[in-house]
């Protein structure tokens, strides 16, 4: 199931590698949407608003898990590309030890401060108690969240995008079934939504760890790999910490945006919650393709084949733009039907708010798709200062424009702030990508198909 990403032409190898990972995100987002859909349909508009109000805070915890995933996957990719298999095994165990410690610390802090964090974003009183309940149950499962994310990142680093897909299919189906049982049949409300996610995620994490352990055990090395290596931990941290900072900055920015949204009442919060889940579906799909480019870049750097990277970038952008088309069409022209997944016809204010958000961001997905593909290349190079620097303007512009436009246009002004941040971030990442190619003396034209094929035959 492991795939060498340093041989075939990117137009072939990346498409085969990326499609299962893209499908994984589809299933992952299906059960995220199912959480909100079942909450809104069976527990009411306030339940959907409570889950949505806690979402920007849960994304902060997710930032730590995803950042650790990226750090581990880049380092493992490089070692795998260089065929340093013994050190690769040590990097894997080092990553898991680090994420175990981090998840324990964050679980304690999250449980302690979930109430103050919900009050910090001015969550309305009618949904505050349920929002805190959801958040507390969520932090109980942070260990599962961390282990699962790191395991899937390592599978991807080894060129295996199918195994994470199988786990996500099982997890998604299980989560949806549990959501229905706990909320629709047992009437557990927001708590049922949270416990369904906890159980499904826990089972997936355990299965992923067991499968990865068996896979690594079959890789033969001279002598026994060390369990922990401080040098490799520093390499992982060099990628993980800036990634965590970048995503945490975005998450904090989203908390500021949520604070503005919360001023418009639970109906607008509910509409925003549903629309953001749909938007996250699209964004995470592009991010998964960016992760493919990170693994592709890191493996080729480890193998000393940097000249293959521009061709990989072009293949990734083509794939991302094709993937953006259905999201753009559905969200721009079928927004009301999409919001109908979460809310019935009586929630007219909530539905209208969500539809307006989707109509603003939907046509601009080509922009954020290119930005996230470029992020993948930058992470693979380990140029994390560039990676973080491209995020700050997005955050600042989005918050500033939301404050400027919302007094004039109401909640619509908040949604209108998104394009300003996306445009600045996309422009900066493309500029940084070109600088990296120049620094490494890589021809931007990249590798032709015939040159790649000749190299593979040799």
GROMACS .gro file of C-alpha atoms in nm:
model
  458
    1UNK     CA    1   0.000   0.000   0.000
    2UNK     CA    2   0.304   0.232   0.028
    3UNK     CA    3   0.372   0.441  -0.284
    4UNK     CA    4   0.698   0.599  -0.401
    5UNK     CA    5   0.613   0.952  -0.523
    6UNK     CA    6   0.956   1.015  -0.675
    7UNK     CA    7   0.932   0.810  -0.995
    8UNK     CA    8   0.631   0.845  -1.225
    9UNK     CA    9   0.526   1.176  -1.379
   10UNK     CA   10   0.319   1.390  -1.137
   11UNK     CA   11   0.019   1.399  -1.372
   12UNK     CA   12  -0.019   1.025  -1.316
   13UNK     CA   13   0.114   0.958  -0.967
   14UNK     CA   14  -0.053   1.254  -0.794
   15UNK     CA   15  -0.397   1.187  -0.937
   16UNK     CA   16  -0.388   0.824  -0.820
   17UNK     CA   17  -0.251   0.930  -0.483
   18UNK     CA   18  -0.485   1.227  -0.429
   19UNK     CA   19  -0.822   1.084  -0.530
   20UNK     CA   20  -0.857   0.842  -0.233
   21UNK     CA   21  -0.747   1.120   0.002
   22UNK     CA   22  -1.003   1.355  -0.154
   23UNK     CA   23  -1.269   1.087  -0.106
   24UNK     CA   24  -1.156   1.056   0.259
   25UNK     CA   25  -1.232   1.421   0.316
   26UNK     CA   26  -1.573   1.379   0.154
   27UNK     CA   27  -1.665   1.109   0.405
   28UNK     CA   28  -1.512   1.304   0.693
   29UNK     CA   29  -1.715   1.612   0.609
   30UNK     CA   30  -2.026   1.403   0.557
   31UNK     CA   31  -2.032   1.309   0.921
   32UNK     CA   32  -1.944   1.666   1.027
   33UNK     CA   33  -2.242   1.785   0.827
   34UNK     CA   34  -2.453   1.499   0.969
   35UNK     CA   35  -2.381   1.629   1.322
   36UNK     CA   36  -2.528   1.968   1.235
   37UNK     CA   37  -2.803   1.828   1.013
   38UNK     CA   38  -2.936   1.589   1.276
   39UNK     CA   39  -2.900   1.852   1.549
   40UNK     CA   40  -3.094   2.107   1.345
   41UNK     CA   41  -3.360   1.868   1.218
   42UNK     CA   42  -3.428   1.666   1.535
   43UNK     CA   43  -3.313   1.888   1.823
   44UNK     CA   44  -3.406   2.230   1.681
   45UNK     CA   45  -3.253   2.555   1.566
   46UNK     CA   46  -3.100   2.631   1.909
   47UNK     CA   47  -2.919   2.297   1.914
   48UNK     CA   48  -2.767   2.372   1.573
   49UNK     CA   49  -2.668   2.718   1.696
   50UNK     CA   50  -2.506   2.568   2.010
   51UNK     CA   51  -2.292   2.328   1.805
   52UNK     CA   52  -2.204   2.611   1.567
   53UNK     CA   53  -2.111   2.854   1.843
   54UNK     CA   54  -1.860   2.604   1.985
   55UNK     CA   55  -1.712   2.527   1.643
   56UNK     CA   56  -1.444   2.804   1.631
   57UNK     CA   57  -1.315   2.683   1.968
   58UNK     CA   58  -1.300   2.318   1.861
   59UNK     CA   59  -1.102   2.429   1.555
   60UNK     CA   60  -0.828   2.560   1.786
   61UNK     CA   61  -0.783   2.210   1.928
   62UNK     CA   62  -0.799   2.067   1.578
   63UNK     CA   63  -0.517   2.305   1.481
   64UNK     CA   64  -0.282   2.128   1.723
   65UNK     CA   65  -0.377   1.785   1.588
   66UNK     CA   66  -0.345   1.888   1.223
   67UNK     CA   67  -0.018   2.072   1.288
   68UNK     CA   68   0.131   1.761   1.449
   69UNK     CA   69   0.000   1.558   1.154
   70UNK     CA   70   0.180   1.789   0.908
   71UNK     CA   71   0.505   1.793   1.105
   72UNK     CA   72   0.519   1.415   1.133
   73UNK     CA   73   0.418   1.355   0.771
   74UNK     CA   74   0.681   1.589   0.622
   75UNK     CA   75   0.965   1.440   0.829
   76UNK     CA   76   0.853   1.082   0.763
   77UNK     CA   77   0.816   1.159   0.391
   78UNK     CA   78   1.172   1.286   0.368
   79UNK     CA   79   1.316   0.988   0.550
   80UNK     CA   80   1.110   0.749   0.339
   81UNK     CA   81   1.222   0.923   0.019
   82UNK     CA   82   1.585   0.897   0.133
   83UNK     CA   83   1.530   0.529   0.234
   84UNK     CA   84   1.639   0.595   0.595
   85UNK     CA   85   1.385   0.343   0.721
   86UNK     CA   86   1.525   0.294   1.071
   87UNK     CA   87   1.515   0.668   1.146
   88UNK     CA   88   1.174   0.682   0.984
   89UNK     CA   89   1.038   0.434   1.242
   90UNK     CA   90   1.193   0.642   1.521
   91UNK     CA   91   1.028   0.954   1.380
   92UNK     CA   92   0.689   0.780   1.394
   93UNK     CA   93   0.720   0.672   1.758
   94UNK     CA   94   0.862   1.013   1.853
   95UNK     CA   95   0.560   1.185   1.696
   96UNK     CA   96   0.314   0.965   1.887
   97UNK     CA   97   0.488   1.024   2.220
   98UNK     CA   98   0.479   1.399   2.161
   99UNK     CA   99   0.111   1.401   2.063
  100UNK     CA  100   0.018   1.189   2.368
  101UNK     CA  101   0.170   1.449   2.602
  102UNK     CA  102   0.015   1.737   2.409
  103UNK     CA  103  -0.332   1.583   2.404
  104UNK     CA  104  -0.329   1.527   2.781
  105UNK     CA  105  -0.232   1.889   2.848
  106UNK     CA  106  -0.494   2.025   2.608
  107UNK     CA  107  -0.766   1.796   2.747
  108UNK     CA  108  -0.709   1.939   3.096
  109UNK     CA  109  -0.695   2.300   2.976
  110UNK     CA  110  -0.995   2.255   2.749
  111UNK     CA  111  -1.210   2.107   3.025
  112UNK     CA  112  -1.104   2.386   3.262
  113UNK     CA  113  -1.167   2.680   3.031
  114UNK     CA  114  -1.447   2.568   2.796
  115UNK     CA  115  -1.705   2.778   2.985
  116UNK     CA  116  -1.498   3.099   2.985
  117UNK     CA  117  -1.413   3.050   2.615
  118UNK     CA  118  -1.782   3.020   2.521
  119UNK     CA  119  -1.859   3.335   2.719
  120UNK     CA  120  -1.563   3.514   2.561
  121UNK     CA  121  -1.733   3.504   2.219
  122UNK     CA  122  -2.060   3.631   2.374
  123UNK     CA  123  -2.259   3.314   2.316
  124UNK     CA  124  -2.630   3.393   2.372
  125UNK     CA  125  -2.769   3.270   2.702
  126UNK     CA  126  -3.032   3.049   2.537
  127UNK     CA  127  -2.762   2.826   2.381
  128UNK     CA  128  -2.472   2.877   2.625
  129UNK     CA  129  -2.534   2.569   2.846
  130UNK     CA  130  -2.568   2.330   2.552
  131UNK     CA  131  -2.262   2.483   2.383
  132UNK     CA  132  -2.051   2.422   2.694
  133UNK     CA  133  -2.181   2.065   2.720
  134UNK     CA  134  -2.081   1.992   2.359
  135UNK     CA  135  -1.736   2.143   2.412
  136UNK     CA  136  -1.668   1.944   2.731
  137UNK     CA  137  -1.750   1.612   2.567
  138UNK     CA  138  -1.541   1.714   2.266
  139UNK     CA  139  -1.227   1.772   2.474
  140UNK     CA  140  -1.263   1.428   2.635
  141UNK     CA  141  -1.183   1.282   2.292
  142UNK     CA  142  -0.876   1.494   2.212
  143UNK     CA  143  -0.643   1.197   2.258
  144UNK     CA  144  -0.832   1.004   1.990
  145UNK     CA  145  -0.830   1.312   1.766
  146UNK     CA  146  -0.452   1.349   1.794
  147UNK     CA  147  -0.363   0.984   1.743
  148UNK     CA  148  -0.596   0.947   1.448
  149UNK     CA  149  -0.465   1.258   1.272
  150UNK     CA  150  -0.099   1.164   1.320
  151UNK     CA  151  -0.164   0.806   1.203
  152UNK     CA  152  -0.338   0.919   0.884
  153UNK     CA  153  -0.062   1.174   0.822
  154UNK     CA  154   0.198   0.897   0.838
  155UNK     CA  155  -0.002   0.677   0.601
  156UNK     CA  156  -0.006   0.969   0.357
  157UNK     CA  157   0.368   1.028   0.406
  158UNK     CA  158   0.429   0.668   0.300
  159UNK     CA  159   0.227   0.722  -0.017
  160UNK     CA  160  -0.078   0.532   0.112
  161UNK     CA  161  -0.394   0.736   0.068
  162UNK     CA  162  -0.632   0.438   0.057
  163UNK     CA  163  -0.606   0.315   0.416
  164UNK     CA  164  -0.722   0.650   0.565
  165UNK     CA  165  -1.016   0.635   0.324
  166UNK     CA  166  -1.127   0.296   0.457
  167UNK     CA  167  -1.113   0.418   0.817
  168UNK     CA  168  -1.306   0.734   0.735
  169UNK     CA  169  -1.581   0.544   0.555
  170UNK     CA  170  -1.631   0.327   0.862
  171UNK     CA  171  -1.607   0.622   1.100
  172UNK     CA  172  -1.847   0.836   0.895
  173UNK     CA  173  -2.112   0.568   0.867
  174UNK     CA  174  -2.078   0.483   1.237
  175UNK     CA  175  -2.101   0.847   1.341
  176UNK     CA  176  -2.412   0.912   1.134
  177UNK     CA  177  -2.584   0.601   1.274
  178UNK     CA  178  -2.492   0.698   1.632
  179UNK     CA  179  -2.607   1.057   1.572
  180UNK     CA  180  -2.947   0.931   1.463
  181UNK     CA  181  -2.978   0.684   1.753
  182UNK     CA  182  -2.865   0.927   2.024
  183UNK     CA  183  -3.046   1.240   1.898
  184UNK     CA  184  -3.348   1.130   1.694
  185UNK     CA  185  -3.438   0.811   1.885
  186UNK     CA  186  -3.304   0.873   2.237
  187UNK     CA  187  -3.359   1.250   2.248
  188UNK     CA  188  -3.012   1.325   2.389
  189UNK     CA  189  -2.986   1.655   2.199
  190UNK     CA  190  -2.649   1.828   2.172
  191UNK     CA  191  -2.492   1.579   2.412
  192UNK     CA  192  -2.588   1.294   2.181
  193UNK     CA  193  -2.418   1.467   1.888
  194UNK     CA  194  -2.097   1.504   2.089
  195UNK     CA  195  -2.095   1.146   2.222
  196UNK     CA  196  -2.153   1.006   1.873
  197UNK     CA  197  -1.843   1.187   1.747
  198UNK     CA  198  -1.643   1.075   2.052
  199UNK     CA  199  -1.725   0.706   2.003
  200UNK     CA  200  -1.677   0.699   1.625
  201UNK     CA  201  -1.349   0.889   1.647
  202UNK     CA  202  -1.220   0.666   1.926
  203UNK     CA  203  -1.283   0.345   1.733
  204UNK     CA  204  -1.118   0.489   1.422
  205UNK     CA  205  -0.812   0.601   1.618
  206UNK     CA  206  -0.760   0.258   1.775
  207UNK     CA  207  -0.796   0.079   1.441
  208UNK     CA  208  -0.563   0.325   1.265
  209UNK     CA  209  -0.293   0.283   1.530
  210UNK     CA  210  -0.313  -0.096   1.513
  211UNK     CA  211  -0.294  -0.101   1.133
  212UNK     CA  212  -0.002   0.142   1.123
  213UNK     CA  213   0.186  -0.059   1.386
  214UNK     CA  214   0.151  -0.380   1.181
  215UNK     CA  215   0.256  -0.198   0.864
  216UNK     CA  216   0.573  -0.059   1.023
  217UNK     CA  217   0.657  -0.393   1.187
  218UNK     CA  218   0.682  -0.551   0.840
  219UNK     CA  219   0.947  -0.299   0.731
  220UNK     CA  220   1.280  -0.468   0.805
  221UNK     CA  221   1.573  -0.259   0.929
  222UNK     CA  222   1.921  -0.331   1.061
  223UNK     CA  223   1.890  -0.325   1.436
  224UNK     CA  224   1.604  -0.199   1.645
  225UNK     CA  225   1.480   0.156   1.593
  226UNK     CA  226   1.497   0.393   1.888
  227UNK     CA  227   1.170   0.479   2.057
  228UNK     CA  228   1.240   0.852   2.090
  229UNK     CA  229   1.485   1.094   1.933
  230UNK     CA  230   1.512   1.457   2.038
  231UNK     CA  231   1.671   1.559   1.708
  232UNK     CA  232   1.380   1.417   1.510
  233UNK     CA  233   1.134   1.579   1.752
  234UNK     CA  234   1.294   1.916   1.674
  235UNK     CA  235   1.255   1.847   1.301
  236UNK     CA  236   0.888   1.762   1.355
  237UNK     CA  237   0.843   2.072   1.569
  238UNK     CA  238   1.003   2.289   1.299
  239UNK     CA  239   0.708   2.202   1.075
  240UNK     CA  240   0.438   2.141   1.338
  241UNK     CA  241   0.475   2.454   1.550
  242UNK     CA  242   0.441   2.705   1.263
  243UNK     CA  243   0.151   2.497   1.126
  244UNK     CA  244  -0.019   2.507   1.466
  245UNK     CA  245   0.047   2.880   1.489
  246UNK     CA  246  -0.095   2.939   1.141
  247UNK     CA  247  -0.412   2.741   1.206
  248UNK     CA  248  -0.450   2.877   1.559
  249UNK     CA  249  -0.426   3.232   1.427
  250UNK     CA  250  -0.701   3.150   1.178
  251UNK     CA  251  -0.905   2.986   1.453
  252UNK     CA  252  -0.868   3.287   1.682
  253UNK     CA  253  -0.967   3.506   1.390
  254UNK     CA  254  -1.275   3.290   1.342
  255UNK     CA  255  -1.355   3.338   1.711
  256UNK     CA  256  -1.352   3.715   1.656
  257UNK     CA  257  -1.580   3.666   1.356
  258UNK     CA  258  -1.805   3.437   1.563
  259UNK     CA  259  -1.819   3.709   1.827
  260UNK     CA  260  -1.956   3.951   1.564
  261UNK     CA  261  -2.200   3.689   1.434
  262UNK     CA  262  -2.326   3.615   1.786
  263UNK     CA  263  -2.448   3.974   1.816
  264UNK     CA  264  -2.717   3.900   1.557
  265UNK     CA  265  -2.892   3.628   1.759
  266UNK     CA  266  -2.936   3.252   1.747
  267UNK     CA  267  -3.111   3.244   1.406
  268UNK     CA  268  -2.814   3.404   1.227
  269UNK     CA  269  -2.578   3.184   1.431
  270UNK     CA  270  -2.768   2.875   1.314
  271UNK     CA  271  -2.751   2.986   0.949
  272UNK     CA  272  -2.382   3.065   0.980
  273UNK     CA  273  -2.321   2.728   1.149
  274UNK     CA  274  -2.473   2.534   0.860
  275UNK     CA  275  -2.305   2.745   0.593
  276UNK     CA  276  -1.965   2.722   0.760
  277UNK     CA  277  -1.993   2.342   0.774
  278UNK     CA  278  -2.054   2.343   0.398
  279UNK     CA  279  -1.767   2.587   0.345
  280UNK     CA  280  -1.540   2.372   0.561
  281UNK     CA  281  -1.631   2.075   0.341
  282UNK     CA  282  -1.485   2.258   0.041
  283UNK     CA  283  -1.181   2.401   0.221
  284UNK     CA  284  -1.082   2.071   0.378
  285UNK     CA  285  -1.111   1.900   0.039
  286UNK     CA  286  -0.854   2.144  -0.101
  287UNK     CA  287  -0.638   2.104   0.210
  288UNK     CA  288  -0.627   1.729   0.158
  289UNK     CA  289  -0.488   1.783  -0.191
  290UNK     CA  290  -0.236   2.027  -0.043
  291UNK     CA  291  -0.127   1.754   0.200
  292UNK     CA  292  -0.064   1.529  -0.101
  293UNK     CA  293   0.165   1.795  -0.245
  294UNK     CA  294   0.348   1.822   0.091
  295UNK     CA  295   0.422   1.448   0.089
  296UNK     CA  296   0.514   1.458  -0.281
  297UNK     CA  297   0.749   1.752  -0.227
  298UNK     CA  298   0.913   1.609   0.085
  299UNK     CA  299   0.970   1.265  -0.073
  300UNK     CA  300   1.130   1.421  -0.381
  301UNK     CA  301   1.351   1.647  -0.170
  302UNK     CA  302   1.462   1.342   0.029
  303UNK     CA  303   1.540   1.159  -0.296
  304UNK     CA  304   1.729   1.457  -0.441
  305UNK     CA  305   1.476   1.519  -0.721
  306UNK     CA  306   1.375   1.881  -0.664
  307UNK     CA  307   1.330   1.941  -1.037
  308UNK     CA  308   1.006   1.738  -1.021
  309UNK     CA  309   0.834   1.984  -0.789
  310UNK     CA  310   0.701   2.247  -1.039
  311UNK     CA  311   0.533   1.974  -1.244
  312UNK     CA  312   0.378   1.840  -0.923
  313UNK     CA  313   0.249   2.186  -0.838
  314UNK     CA  314   0.082   2.222  -1.178
  315UNK     CA  315  -0.077   1.877  -1.148
  316UNK     CA  316  -0.206   1.962  -0.800
  317UNK     CA  317  -0.355   2.295  -0.912
  318UNK     CA  318  -0.537   2.127  -1.202
  319UNK     CA  319  -0.680   1.868  -0.967
  320UNK     CA  320  -0.787   2.133  -0.712
  321UNK     CA  321  -0.958   2.352  -0.972
  322UNK     CA  322  -1.153   2.056  -1.105
  323UNK     CA  323  -1.250   1.967  -0.747
  324UNK     CA  324  -1.365   2.327  -0.686
  325UNK     CA  325  -1.620   2.326  -0.969
  326UNK     CA  326  -1.899   2.125  -0.800
  327UNK     CA  327  -1.868   2.326  -0.477
  328UNK     CA  328  -1.886   2.654  -0.668
  329UNK     CA  329  -2.194   2.543  -0.863
  330UNK     CA  330  -2.385   2.396  -0.569
  331UNK     CA  331  -2.316   2.677  -0.323
  332UNK     CA  332  -2.376   2.958  -0.573
  333UNK     CA  333  -2.691   2.828  -0.742
  334UNK     CA  334  -2.834   2.571  -0.497
  335UNK     CA  335  -2.760   2.739  -0.165
  336UNK     CA  336  -3.119   2.721  -0.038
  337UNK     CA  337  -3.136   2.348  -0.104
  338UNK     CA  338  -2.798   2.298   0.067
  339UNK     CA  339  -2.914   2.491   0.376
  340UNK     CA  340  -3.229   2.279   0.373
  341UNK     CA  341  -3.010   1.992   0.489
  342UNK     CA  342  -2.985   2.159   0.829
  343UNK     CA  343  -3.301   2.363   0.873
  344UNK     CA  344  -3.670   2.336   0.787
  345UNK     CA  345  -3.873   2.605   0.611
  346UNK     CA  346  -3.975   2.773   0.937
  347UNK     CA  347  -3.616   2.890   0.999
  348UNK     CA  348  -3.632   3.152   0.724
  349UNK     CA  349  -3.387   3.400   0.879
  350UNK     CA  350  -3.128   3.128   0.940
  351UNK     CA  351  -3.164   2.987   0.589
  352UNK     CA  352  -3.137   3.330   0.427
  353UNK     CA  353  -2.820   3.410   0.626
  354UNK     CA  354  -2.654   3.083   0.522
  355UNK     CA  355  -2.753   3.121   0.156
  356UNK     CA  356  -2.601   3.471   0.138
  357UNK     CA  357  -2.275   3.343   0.287
  358UNK     CA  358  -2.251   3.058   0.037
  359UNK     CA  359  -2.326   3.285  -0.260
  360UNK     CA  360  -2.037   3.513  -0.162
  361UNK     CA  361  -1.768   3.249  -0.101
  362UNK     CA  362  -1.875   2.989  -0.360
  363UNK     CA  363  -1.750   3.172  -0.673
  364UNK     CA  364  -1.411   3.235  -0.510
  365UNK     CA  365  -1.309   2.876  -0.437
  366UNK     CA  366  -1.066   2.878  -0.731
  367UNK     CA  367  -0.865   3.139  -0.540
  368UNK     CA  368  -0.841   2.950  -0.211
  369UNK     CA  369  -0.776   2.622  -0.399
  370UNK     CA  370  -0.462   2.768  -0.559
  371UNK     CA  371  -0.356   2.911  -0.223
  372UNK     CA  372  -0.384   2.575  -0.045
  373UNK     CA  373  -0.196   2.391  -0.322
  374UNK     CA  374   0.086   2.642  -0.287
  375UNK     CA  375   0.079   2.593   0.092
  376UNK     CA  376   0.139   2.222   0.034
  377UNK     CA  377   0.458   2.287  -0.163
  378UNK     CA  378   0.582   2.542   0.091
  379UNK     CA  379   0.529   2.295   0.380
  380UNK     CA  380   0.708   2.020   0.189
  381UNK     CA  381   1.011   2.248   0.156
  382UNK     CA  382   0.991   2.328   0.527
  383UNK     CA  383   0.973   2.703   0.452
  384UNK     CA  384   0.739   2.761   0.745
  385UNK     CA  385   0.806   3.133   0.786
  386UNK     CA  386   0.648   3.184   0.444
  387UNK     CA  387   0.365   2.951   0.538
  388UNK     CA  388   0.273   3.152   0.848
  389UNK     CA  389   0.329   3.492   0.687
  390UNK     CA  390   0.068   3.426   0.419
  391UNK     CA  391  -0.199   3.366   0.685
  392UNK     CA  392  -0.174   3.690   0.881
  393UNK     CA  393  -0.319   3.922   0.613
  394UNK     CA  394  -0.614   3.686   0.567
  395UNK     CA  395  -0.692   3.704   0.938
  396UNK     CA  396  -0.642   4.080   0.976
  397UNK     CA  397  -0.834   4.179   0.664
  398UNK     CA  398  -1.125   3.947   0.742
  399UNK     CA  399  -1.171   4.088   1.093
  400UNK     CA  400  -1.121   4.452   0.991
  401UNK     CA  401  -1.358   4.431   0.695
  402UNK     CA  402  -1.620   4.247   0.904
  403UNK     CA  403  -1.611   4.532   1.159
  404UNK     CA  404  -1.630   4.794   0.883
  405UNK     CA  405  -1.901   4.633   0.672
  406UNK     CA  406  -2.134   4.479   0.933
  407UNK     CA  407  -2.261   4.811   1.074
  408UNK     CA  408  -2.362   4.909   0.718
  409UNK     CA  409  -2.490   4.578   0.576
  410UNK     CA  410  -2.572   4.380   0.891
  411UNK     CA  411  -2.470   4.014   0.897
  412UNK     CA  412  -2.422   4.030   0.519
  413UNK     CA  413  -2.124   4.259   0.582
  414UNK     CA  414  -1.954   3.981   0.781
  415UNK     CA  415  -1.981   3.742   0.487
  416UNK     CA  416  -1.850   4.013   0.251
  417UNK     CA  417  -1.521   4.023   0.446
  418UNK     CA  418  -1.411   3.675   0.328
  419UNK     CA  419  -1.292   3.766  -0.027
  420UNK     CA  420  -1.053   4.035   0.101
  421UNK     CA  421  -0.860   3.789   0.318
  422UNK     CA  422  -0.857   3.513   0.058
  423UNK     CA  423  -0.724   3.740  -0.217
  424UNK     CA  424  -0.435   3.866  -0.003
  425UNK     CA  425  -0.340   3.517   0.117
  426UNK     CA  426  -0.350   3.366  -0.234
  427UNK     CA  427  -0.133   3.640  -0.381
  428UNK     CA  428   0.129   3.608  -0.107
  429UNK     CA  429   0.158   3.229  -0.124
  430UNK     CA  430   0.216   3.233  -0.502
  431UNK     CA  431   0.486   3.498  -0.454
  432UNK     CA  432   0.651   3.291  -0.180
  433UNK     CA  433   0.640   2.978  -0.398
  434UNK     CA  434   0.826   3.157  -0.676
  435UNK     CA  435   1.086   3.282  -0.427
  436UNK     CA  436   1.146   2.927  -0.303
  437UNK     CA  437   1.202   2.798  -0.657
  438UNK     CA  438   1.448   3.081  -0.716
  439UNK     CA  439   1.635   3.013  -0.390
  440UNK     CA  440   1.672   2.644  -0.476
  441UNK     CA  441   1.761   2.720  -0.840
  442UNK     CA  442   1.470   2.512  -0.969
  443UNK     CA  443   1.344   2.571  -1.321
  444UNK     CA  444   0.980   2.678  -1.293
  445UNK     CA  445   0.902   2.492  -1.615
  446UNK     CA  446   0.965   2.172  -1.421
  447UNK     CA  447   0.984   1.822  -1.560
  448UNK     CA  448   0.848   1.719  -1.897
  449UNK     CA  449   0.663   1.392  -1.925
  450UNK     CA  450   0.925   1.239  -2.151
  451UNK     CA  451   1.209   1.334  -1.917
  452UNK     CA  452   1.028   1.176  -1.623
  453UNK     CA  453   0.960   0.858  -1.817
  454UNK     CA  454   1.325   0.829  -1.923
  455UNK     CA  455   1.437   0.869  -1.564
  456UNK     CA  456   1.194   0.598  -1.448
  457UNK     CA  457   1.321   0.356  -1.713
  458UNK     CA  458   1.682   0.418  -1.611
   0.00000   0.00000   0.00000
